[in-house]
PDB file of C-alpha atoms in Angstrom:
ATOM      1  CA  MET A   1      32.761 -46.550  84.023  1.00 86.00           C
ATOM      2  CA  LYS A   2      32.063 -42.579  83.195  1.00 88.00           C
ATOM      3  CA  GLN A   3      29.904 -41.816  80.116  1.00 88.00           C
ATOM      4  CA  GLN A   4      33.206 -39.918  78.517  1.00 85.00           C
ATOM      5  CA  ASP A   5      35.317 -42.956  79.064  1.00 87.00           C
ATOM      6  CA  VAL A   6      32.731 -45.286  77.172  1.00 88.00           C
ATOM      7  CA  SER A   7      33.130 -42.960  74.252  1.00 83.00           C
ATOM      8  CA  LEU A   8      36.713 -43.184  74.055  1.00 85.00           C
ATOM      9  CA  ARG A   9      36.571 -47.219  73.555  1.00 86.00           C
ATOM     10  CA  ILE A  10      36.873 -48.703  70.108  1.00 85.00           C
ATOM     11  CA  ALA A  11      34.812 -51.767  70.237  1.00 89.00           C
ATOM     12  CA  THR A  12      33.402 -54.133  72.787  1.00 89.00           C
ATOM     13  CA  PRO A  13      33.964 -55.967  75.159  1.00 92.00           C
ATOM     14  CA  LEU A  14      34.775 -52.613  76.575  1.00 89.00           C
ATOM     15  CA  VAL A  15      37.589 -54.331  79.161  1.00 87.00           C
ATOM     16  CA  ASN A  16      39.194 -56.592  76.089  1.00 89.00           C
ATOM     17  CA  PRO A  17      38.043 -54.950  72.584  1.00 90.00           C
ATOM     18  CA  ALA A  18      37.941 -57.653  69.760  1.00 91.00           C
ATOM     19  CA  TYR A  19      40.625 -55.819  68.065  1.00 92.00           C
ATOM     20  CA  PRO A  20      43.684 -53.411  68.977  1.00 90.00           C
ATOM     21  CA  PRO A  21      43.617 -49.407  68.578  1.00 89.00           C
ATOM     22  CA  VAL A  22      46.457 -49.605  65.966  1.00 89.00           C
ATOM     23  CA  VAL A  23      46.848 -48.676  62.348  1.00 89.00           C
ATOM     24  CA  PRO A  24      48.442 -52.189  61.416  1.00 93.00           C
ATOM     25  CA  ARG A  25      51.599 -52.399  59.138  1.00 96.00           C
ATOM     26  CA  PHE A  26      51.676 -55.440  56.998  1.00 97.00           C
ATOM     27  CA  THR A  27      55.086 -56.980  56.994  1.00 98.00           C
ATOM     28  CA  ASP A  28      56.137 -59.737  54.471  1.00 98.00           C
ATOM     29  CA  ARG A  29      52.567 -60.169  53.093  1.00 98.00           C
ATOM     30  CA  GLU A  30      52.893 -62.521  50.216  1.00 98.00           C
ATOM     31  CA  TYR A  31      50.292 -62.909  47.561  1.00 98.00           C
ATOM     32  CA  LEU A  32      49.259 -65.537  45.119  1.00 98.00           C
ATOM     33  CA  ASN A  33      47.222 -63.488  42.437  1.00 98.00           C
ATOM     34  CA  ILE A  34      45.273 -65.342  39.648  1.00 98.00           C
ATOM     35  CA  VAL A  35      43.398 -63.107  37.516  1.00 98.00           C
ATOM     36  CA  TYR A  36      40.513 -64.867  35.571  1.00 98.00           C
ATOM     37  CA  ARG A  37      37.623 -64.083  33.055  1.00 98.00           C
ATOM     38  CA  THR A  38      34.464 -65.205  34.102  1.00 98.00           C
ATOM     39  CA  ASP A  39      30.601 -64.794  33.047  1.00 98.00           C
ATOM     40  CA  ALA A  40      29.514 -61.012  32.779  1.00 97.00           C
ATOM     41  CA  GLU A  41      26.144 -61.861  33.812  1.00 97.00           C
ATOM     42  CA  ALA A  42      27.298 -63.262  36.897  1.00 97.00           C
ATOM     43  CA  LEU A  43      29.324 -60.287  37.716  1.00 97.00           C
ATOM     44  CA  ARG A  44      26.154 -58.184  37.200  1.00 96.00           C
ATOM     45  CA  ALA A  45      24.015 -60.126  39.817  1.00 96.00           C
ATOM     46  CA  VAL A  46      26.644 -59.156  42.502  1.00 97.00           C
ATOM     47  CA  VAL A  47      28.391 -55.865  41.810  1.00 98.00           C
ATOM     48  CA  PRO A  48      26.294 -52.959  43.217  1.00 97.00           C
ATOM     49  CA  GLU A  49      25.613 -49.925  41.199  1.00 96.00           C
ATOM     50  CA  PRO A  50      27.147 -47.423  40.727  1.00 97.00           C
ATOM     51  CA  LEU A  51      30.247 -49.353  39.996  1.00 98.00           C
ATOM     52  CA  GLU A  52      30.233 -50.423  36.384  1.00 98.00           C
ATOM     53  CA  ILE A  53      31.837 -53.564  34.572  1.00 97.00           C
ATOM     54  CA  ASP A  54      33.713 -53.678  31.326  1.00 94.00           C
ATOM     55  CA  ASP A  55      35.755 -56.928  30.850  1.00 96.00           C
ATOM     56  CA  PRO A  56      34.515 -59.347  33.390  1.00 98.00           C
ATOM     57  CA  LEU A  57      37.511 -60.161  35.167  1.00 98.00           C
ATOM     58  CA  VAL A  58      38.051 -61.545  38.727  1.00 98.00           C
ATOM     59  CA  ARG A  59      41.120 -61.550  40.834  1.00 98.00           C
ATOM     60  CA  PHE A  60      41.341 -64.493  43.174  1.00 98.00           C
ATOM     61  CA  GLU A  61      43.785 -63.836  45.757  1.00 98.00           C
ATOM     62  CA  ILE A  62      45.339 -65.795  48.771  1.00 98.00           C
ATOM     63  CA  MET A  63      47.536 -63.652  51.040  1.00 98.00           C
ATOM     64  CA  ARG A  64      49.697 -64.980  53.890  1.00 98.00           C
ATOM     65  CA  MET A  65      50.563 -62.383  56.417  1.00 97.00           C
ATOM     66  CA  GLY A  66      54.009 -62.703  57.777  1.00 96.00           C
ATOM     67  CA  ASP A  67      53.344 -60.337  60.580  1.00 96.00           C
ATOM     68  CA  VAL A  68      50.867 -57.755  61.134  1.00 97.00           C
ATOM     69  CA  THR A  69      50.868 -54.931  63.729  1.00 96.00           C
ATOM     70  CA  GLY A  70      48.499 -55.990  66.701  1.00 94.00           C
ATOM     71  CA  TYR A  71      47.196 -59.091  64.988  1.00 96.00           C
ATOM     72  CA  GLY A  72      50.200 -61.417  64.117  1.00 96.00           C
ATOM     73  CA  PRO A  73      50.436 -63.646  61.175  1.00 97.00           C
ATOM     74  CA  TYR A  74      47.249 -65.129  59.723  1.00 98.00           C
ATOM     75  CA  THR A  75      46.057 -65.969  56.289  1.00 98.00           C
ATOM     76  CA  GLU A  76      43.382 -64.599  54.207  1.00 98.00           C
ATOM     77  CA  SER A  77      41.692 -65.215  50.741  1.00 98.00           C
ATOM     78  CA  GLY A  78      38.979 -63.642  48.662  1.00 98.00           C
ATOM     79  CA  GLN A  79      37.644 -62.577  45.284  1.00 98.00           C
ATOM     80  CA  ALA A  80      38.071 -58.826  43.902  1.00 98.00           C
ATOM     81  CA  ILE A  81      36.120 -57.939  40.647  1.00 98.00           C
ATOM     82  CA  GLU A  82      37.683 -55.444  38.310  1.00 98.00           C
ATOM     83  CA  VAL A  83      35.176 -52.312  38.010  1.00 98.00           C
ATOM     84  CA  ARG A  84      35.003 -48.558  37.139  1.00 98.00           C
ATOM     85  CA  TYR A  85      33.605 -45.895  39.270  1.00 97.00           C
ATOM     86  CA  GLU A  86      33.298 -42.200  37.708  1.00 96.00           C
ATOM     87  CA  GLY A  87      36.118 -42.873  35.095  1.00 94.00           C
ATOM     88  CA  GLU A  88      38.764 -44.497  37.849  1.00 96.00           C
ATOM     89  CA  ARG A  89      39.452 -48.232  37.446  1.00 97.00           C
ATOM     90  CA  GLY A  90      39.550 -50.333  40.531  1.00 97.00           C
ATOM     91  CA  GLU A  91      38.393 -53.299  42.232  1.00 98.00           C
ATOM     92  CA  TYR A  92      35.344 -54.329  43.998  1.00 98.00           C
ATOM     93  CA  LEU A  93      36.051 -56.721  47.070  1.00 98.00           C
ATOM     94  CA  HIS A  94      33.315 -59.406  46.643  1.00 98.00           C
ATOM     95  CA  ALA A  95      34.341 -61.640  49.739  1.00 97.00           C
ATOM     96  CA  MET A  96      37.222 -62.291  51.907  1.00 98.00           C
ATOM     97  CA  TYR A  97      37.767 -65.441  53.968  1.00 98.00           C
ATOM     98  CA  LEU A  98      40.280 -65.379  56.902  1.00 98.00           C
ATOM     99  CA  ASP A  99      41.432 -67.381  60.007  1.00 97.00           C
ATOM    100  CA  ASN A 100      41.901 -64.443  62.419  1.00 97.00           C
ATOM    101  CA  PHE A 101      38.987 -63.193  64.456  1.00 96.00           C
ATOM    102  CA  PRO A 102      40.337 -59.820  65.610  1.00 95.00           C
ATOM    103  CA  ALA A 103      41.462 -59.006  62.137  1.00 96.00           C
ATOM    104  CA  THR A 104      37.803 -60.240  60.967  1.00 96.00           C
ATOM    105  CA  ALA A 105      36.076 -58.047  63.395  1.00 95.00           C
ATOM    106  CA  SER A 106      38.429 -55.095  62.821  1.00 94.00           C
ATOM    107  CA  GLY A 107      38.037 -55.215  59.082  1.00 95.00           C
ATOM    108  CA  ARG A 108      34.176 -55.207  59.206  1.00 94.00           C
ATOM    109  CA  GLU A 109      33.627 -52.831  62.049  1.00 92.00           C
ATOM    110  CA  ALA A 110      36.588 -50.267  61.688  1.00 91.00           C
ATOM    111  CA  GLY A 111      36.588 -50.527  57.884  1.00 91.00           C
ATOM    112  CA  ALA A 112      34.066 -52.053  55.505  1.00 95.00           C
ATOM    113  CA  PHE A 113      35.935 -55.306  54.190  1.00 97.00           C
ATOM    114  CA  PRO A 114      33.626 -58.167  53.679  1.00 97.00           C
ATOM    115  CA  LYS A 115      35.374 -60.530  56.039  1.00 97.00           C
ATOM    116  CA  THR A 116      33.886 -63.908  57.174  1.00 97.00           C
ATOM    117  CA  ALA A 117      35.633 -67.023  58.657  1.00 96.00           C
ATOM    118  CA  GLY A 118      37.488 -69.484  56.547  1.00 98.00           C
ATOM    119  CA  SER A 119      40.622 -71.493  56.600  1.00 98.00           C
ATOM    120  CA  PRO A 120      42.952 -70.249  53.785  1.00 98.00           C
ATOM    121  CA  ALA A 121      46.581 -71.739  53.239  1.00 98.00           C
ATOM    122  CA  LEU A 122      49.519 -70.830  51.289  1.00 98.00           C
ATOM    123  CA  TYR A 123      52.620 -72.998  50.686  1.00 98.00           C
ATOM    124  CA  VAL A 124      54.890 -74.530  48.282  1.00 98.00           C
ATOM    125  CA  ASP A 125      54.600 -78.111  46.993  1.00 98.00           C
ATOM    126  CA  HIS A 126      56.877 -80.056  44.524  1.00 97.00           C
ATOM    127  CA  GLY A 127      57.688 -76.886  42.657  1.00 97.00           C
ATOM    128  CA  ALA A 128      54.285 -74.997  42.799  1.00 98.00           C
ATOM    129  CA  LEU A 129      52.830 -72.397  44.993  1.00 98.00           C
ATOM    130  CA  VAL A 130      49.843 -73.664  46.172  1.00 98.00           C
ATOM    131  CA  GLY A 131      46.541 -71.863  47.690  1.00 98.00           C
ATOM    132  CA  VAL A 132      43.681 -73.388  49.199  1.00 98.00           C
ATOM    133  CA  LEU A 133      40.596 -72.224  50.931  1.00 98.00           C
ATOM    134  CA  ASP A 134      38.424 -74.219  53.089  1.00 98.00           C
ATOM    135  CA  TYR A 135      35.068 -73.560  54.617  1.00 98.00           C
ATOM    136  CA  GLY A 136      34.400 -75.740  57.681  1.00 97.00           C
ATOM    137  CA  THR A 137      35.458 -79.094  56.431  1.00 98.00           C
ATOM    138  CA  GLN A 138      35.024 -78.534  52.716  1.00 98.00           C
ATOM    139  CA  ARG A 139      37.244 -77.259  50.098  1.00 98.00           C
ATOM    140  CA  VAL A 140      36.063 -74.113  48.386  1.00 98.00           C
ATOM    141  CA  ALA A 141      39.204 -73.382  46.109  1.00 98.00           C
ATOM    142  CA  THR A 142      42.283 -74.720  44.927  1.00 98.00           C
ATOM    143  CA  ALA A 143      45.070 -72.568  43.252  1.00 98.00           C
ATOM    144  CA  THR A 144      48.444 -73.522  41.831  1.00 98.00           C
ATOM    145  CA  MET A 145      51.214 -71.814  40.131  1.00 98.00           C
ATOM    146  CA  GLY A 146      54.608 -72.227  38.869  1.00 98.00           C
ATOM    147  CA  TYR A 147      57.061 -71.302  41.747  1.00 98.00           C
ATOM    148  CA  LYS A 148      59.073 -68.335  40.841  1.00 98.00           C
ATOM    149  CA  HIS A 149      59.175 -69.119  37.297  1.00 98.00           C
ATOM    150  CA  HIS A 150      59.720 -65.737  35.637  1.00 98.00           C
ATOM    151  CA  ASP A 151      60.543 -62.508  37.528  1.00 98.00           C
ATOM    152  CA  LEU A 152      57.700 -59.862  37.741  1.00 98.00           C
ATOM    153  CA  ASP A 153      58.732 -55.874  37.132  1.00 98.00           C
ATOM    154  CA  PRO A 154      58.477 -54.513  40.830  1.00 97.00           C
ATOM    155  CA  ASP A 155      56.693 -51.610  39.158  1.00 97.00           C
ATOM    156  CA  GLU A 156      54.067 -53.729  37.781  1.00 97.00           C
ATOM    157  CA  ALA A 157      53.751 -55.689  40.893  1.00 98.00           C
ATOM    158  CA  THR A 158      53.197 -52.347  43.028  1.00 97.00           C
ATOM    159  CA  ALA A 159      50.630 -51.320  40.155  1.00 97.00           C
ATOM    160  CA  GLN A 160      48.736 -54.746  40.535  1.00 96.00           C
ATOM    161  CA  ILE A 161      48.050 -54.358  44.379  1.00 96.00           C
ATOM    162  CA  THR A 162      47.582 -50.816  44.805  1.00 97.00           C
ATOM    163  CA  VAL A 163      44.688 -49.990  42.659  1.00 97.00           C
ATOM    164  CA  PRO A 164      41.564 -48.396  44.404  1.00 97.00           C
ATOM    165  CA  THR A 165      39.437 -50.707  46.307  1.00 98.00           C
ATOM    166  CA  TYR A 166      35.855 -50.446  46.841  1.00 98.00           C
ATOM    167  CA  MET A 167      33.483 -51.847  49.241  1.00 98.00           C
ATOM    168  CA  LEU A 168      30.097 -51.730  50.994  1.00 97.00           C
ATOM    169  CA  LYS A 169      29.872 -50.472  54.370  1.00 96.00           C
ATOM    170  CA  MET A 170      26.312 -52.064  55.885  1.00 94.00           C
ATOM    171  CA  VAL A 171      25.233 -51.490  59.249  1.00 94.00           C
ATOM    172  CA  PRO A 172      21.623 -52.412  60.217  1.00 93.00           C
ATOM    173  CA  GLY A 173      19.532 -50.797  62.769  1.00 92.00           C
ATOM    174  CA  PHE A 174      17.912 -52.673  65.570  1.00 93.00           C
ATOM    175  CA  ASP A 175      14.610 -53.035  63.564  1.00 92.00           C
ATOM    176  CA  GLY A 176      16.778 -54.498  60.652  1.00 90.00           C
ATOM    177  CA  ALA A 177      16.543 -51.657  58.391  1.00 91.00           C
ATOM    178  CA  PRO A 178      19.859 -50.321  57.071  1.00 91.00           C
ATOM    179  CA  GLN A 179      21.336 -47.626  59.397  1.00 94.00           C
ATOM    180  CA  VAL A 180      24.448 -47.391  56.962  1.00 95.00           C
ATOM    181  CA  ALA A 181      24.712 -48.403  53.510  1.00 96.00           C
ATOM    182  CA  GLN A 182      27.668 -46.780  51.939  1.00 97.00           C
ATOM    183  CA  LEU A 183      30.165 -47.608  48.957  1.00 98.00           C
ATOM    184  CA  VAL A 184      33.411 -46.650  50.408  1.00 98.00           C
ATOM    185  CA  ARG A 185      37.116 -46.473  48.824  1.00 98.00           C
ATOM    186  CA  THR A 186      40.393 -47.143  50.029  1.00 97.00           C
ATOM    187  CA  GLU A 187      43.874 -48.239  48.674  1.00 96.00           C
ATOM    188  CA  ILE A 188      47.295 -49.588  49.793  1.00 96.00           C
ATOM    189  CA  THR A 189      50.083 -47.352  50.409  1.00 95.00           C
ATOM    190  CA  ASP A 190      53.711 -47.470  51.695  1.00 96.00           C
ATOM    191  CA  VAL A 191      54.462 -50.211  49.588  1.00 97.00           C
ATOM    192  CA  VAL A 192      58.022 -52.022  49.466  1.00 97.00           C
ATOM    193  CA  VAL A 193      58.135 -54.849  46.928  1.00 98.00           C
ATOM    194  CA  LYS A 194      60.589 -57.501  48.006  1.00 98.00           C
ATOM    195  CA  GLY A 195      60.032 -59.937  45.353  1.00 98.00           C
ATOM    196  CA  ALA A 196      57.681 -60.531  42.528  1.00 98.00           C
ATOM    197  CA  TRP A 197      57.275 -63.470  40.197  1.00 98.00           C
ATOM    198  CA  THR A 198      54.769 -64.601  37.299  1.00 98.00           C
ATOM    199  CA  GLY A 199      54.194 -67.949  35.756  1.00 98.00           C
ATOM    200  CA  PRO A 200      51.560 -70.616  34.549  1.00 98.00           C
ATOM    201  CA  ALA A 201      48.633 -70.882  36.823  1.00 98.00           C
ATOM    202  CA  ARG A 202      45.514 -73.109  37.424  1.00 98.00           C
ATOM    203  CA  LEU A 203      42.371 -72.341  39.741  1.00 98.00           C
ATOM    204  CA  GLN A 204      39.530 -74.572  40.529  1.00 98.00           C
ATOM    205  CA  LEU A 205      36.505 -73.304  42.387  1.00 98.00           C
ATOM    206  CA  PHE A 206      33.945 -75.612  44.425  1.00 98.00           C
ATOM    207  CA  ALA A 207      30.339 -74.963  45.078  1.00 98.00           C
ATOM    208  CA  HIS A 208      29.285 -74.189  48.686  1.00 98.00           C
ATOM    209  CA  VAL A 209      26.230 -72.392  49.871  1.00 97.00           C
ATOM    210  CA  LEU A 210      28.079 -70.410  52.519  1.00 97.00           C
ATOM    211  CA  ALA A 211      31.217 -69.667  50.462  1.00 98.00           C
ATOM    212  CA  PRO A 212      29.807 -69.060  46.743  1.00 98.00           C
ATOM    213  CA  MET A 213      33.111 -68.401  45.101  1.00 98.00           C
ATOM    214  CA  ALA A 214      32.215 -70.823  42.282  1.00 98.00           C
ATOM    215  CA  ASP A 215      29.398 -68.516  41.487  1.00 98.00           C
ATOM    216  CA  LEU A 216      31.846 -66.448  39.463  1.00 98.00           C
ATOM    217  CA  PRO A 217      33.115 -69.396  37.321  1.00 98.00           C
ATOM    218  CA  VAL A 218      36.485 -69.751  35.939  1.00 98.00           C
ATOM    219  CA  ARG A 219      36.391 -69.466  31.968  1.00 98.00           C
ATOM    220  CA  GLU A 220      39.907 -68.251  31.214  1.00 98.00           C
ATOM    221  CA  ILE A 221      43.063 -67.673  33.007  1.00 98.00           C
ATOM    222  CA  VAL A 222      44.399 -64.075  32.268  1.00 98.00           C
ATOM    223  CA  SER A 223      47.458 -63.914  34.434  1.00 98.00           C
ATOM    224  CA  ALA A 224      48.917 -64.859  37.776  1.00 98.00           C
ATOM    225  CA  SER A 225      51.531 -63.280  40.060  1.00 98.00           C
ATOM    226  CA  HIS A 226      53.464 -64.027  43.508  1.00 98.00           C
ATOM    227  CA  ILE A 227      54.511 -61.097  45.263  1.00 98.00           C
ATOM    228  CA  LEU A 228      56.226 -60.336  48.554  1.00 98.00           C
ATOM    229  CA  THR A 229      55.524 -57.014  50.113  1.00 98.00           C
ATOM    230  CA  ASP A 230      55.269 -54.546  53.036  1.00 98.00           C
ATOM    231  CA  LEU A 231      52.405 -52.144  52.982  1.00 98.00           C
ATOM    232  CA  THR A 232      49.777 -50.161  54.848  1.00 96.00           C
ATOM    233  CA  LEU A 233      46.374 -49.599  54.235  1.00 94.00           C
ATOM    234  CA  ALA A 234      44.781 -46.210  53.813  1.00 93.00           C
ATOM    235  CA  PRO A 235      41.688 -44.731  55.735  1.00 91.00           C
ATOM    236  CA  VAL A 236      38.522 -45.973  54.318  1.00 94.00           C
ATOM    237  CA  LYS A 237      36.388 -43.098  52.702  1.00 96.00           C
ATOM    238  CA  PRO A 238      32.972 -43.080  51.729  1.00 97.00           C
ATOM    239  CA  VAL A 239      31.993 -42.224  47.856  1.00 97.00           C
ATOM    240  CA  HIS A 240      28.509 -42.934  47.625  1.00 97.00           C
ATOM    241  CA  ASP A 241      25.242 -43.126  50.177  1.00 97.00           C
ATOM    242  CA  TYR A 242      22.575 -45.446  49.185  1.00 96.00           C
ATOM    243  CA  LEU A 243      20.263 -44.042  51.856  1.00 95.00           C
ATOM    244  CA  ALA A 244      20.820 -40.272  50.890  1.00 92.00           C
ATOM    245  CA  ARG A 245      17.629 -38.634  49.410  1.00 70.00           C
TER     246      ARG A 245
END
């Protein structure tokens, strides 16, 4: 393979990259969102400066992807923390767990999403929308919400899922020292809300050393939403370089 051909490849293995060279369109992405209040001290321990925290709010999410260009259906779960950066309110993606390796590799390498392996699921059970996350054989989270109890305004649903998202792009060098250490920003675009609901909700988090969601304990449920949508992710842009001198 010629040198110029190597530079045109997006990932390894060169003959069958870990993820496809596409900008994915998400069709029928179904959200279960539960916003809860946690301990401010717990957030300060994990949210990197220069992001700032006001109200100690966390959004627990389960997302079932009905169809994703290049990746197919999969399910994802995570925690997003309400933050502020230079006066702009947004969310810091703390951790994400999913059951699709190409989407995991692409999210980490081509983007900056804090993705790792997990086994989330979203389904309806006896009138409740249920979201669960397992890590290996152990249950990490169980979320329940009344199924379609009340309609949610589509504009409010759009506002919930299109807030700016901040993440850390971390790439180590071969000596273990950071080669890239950046705070980056992205957002969801081209949104089509196909349905949106709200209702009562509960959330249980269980301690696990490799999936420490329970380190951000649930103190109060603030709101819940169930949203069905199509969307696209905007490109990631650096906003702060931790290695700059």
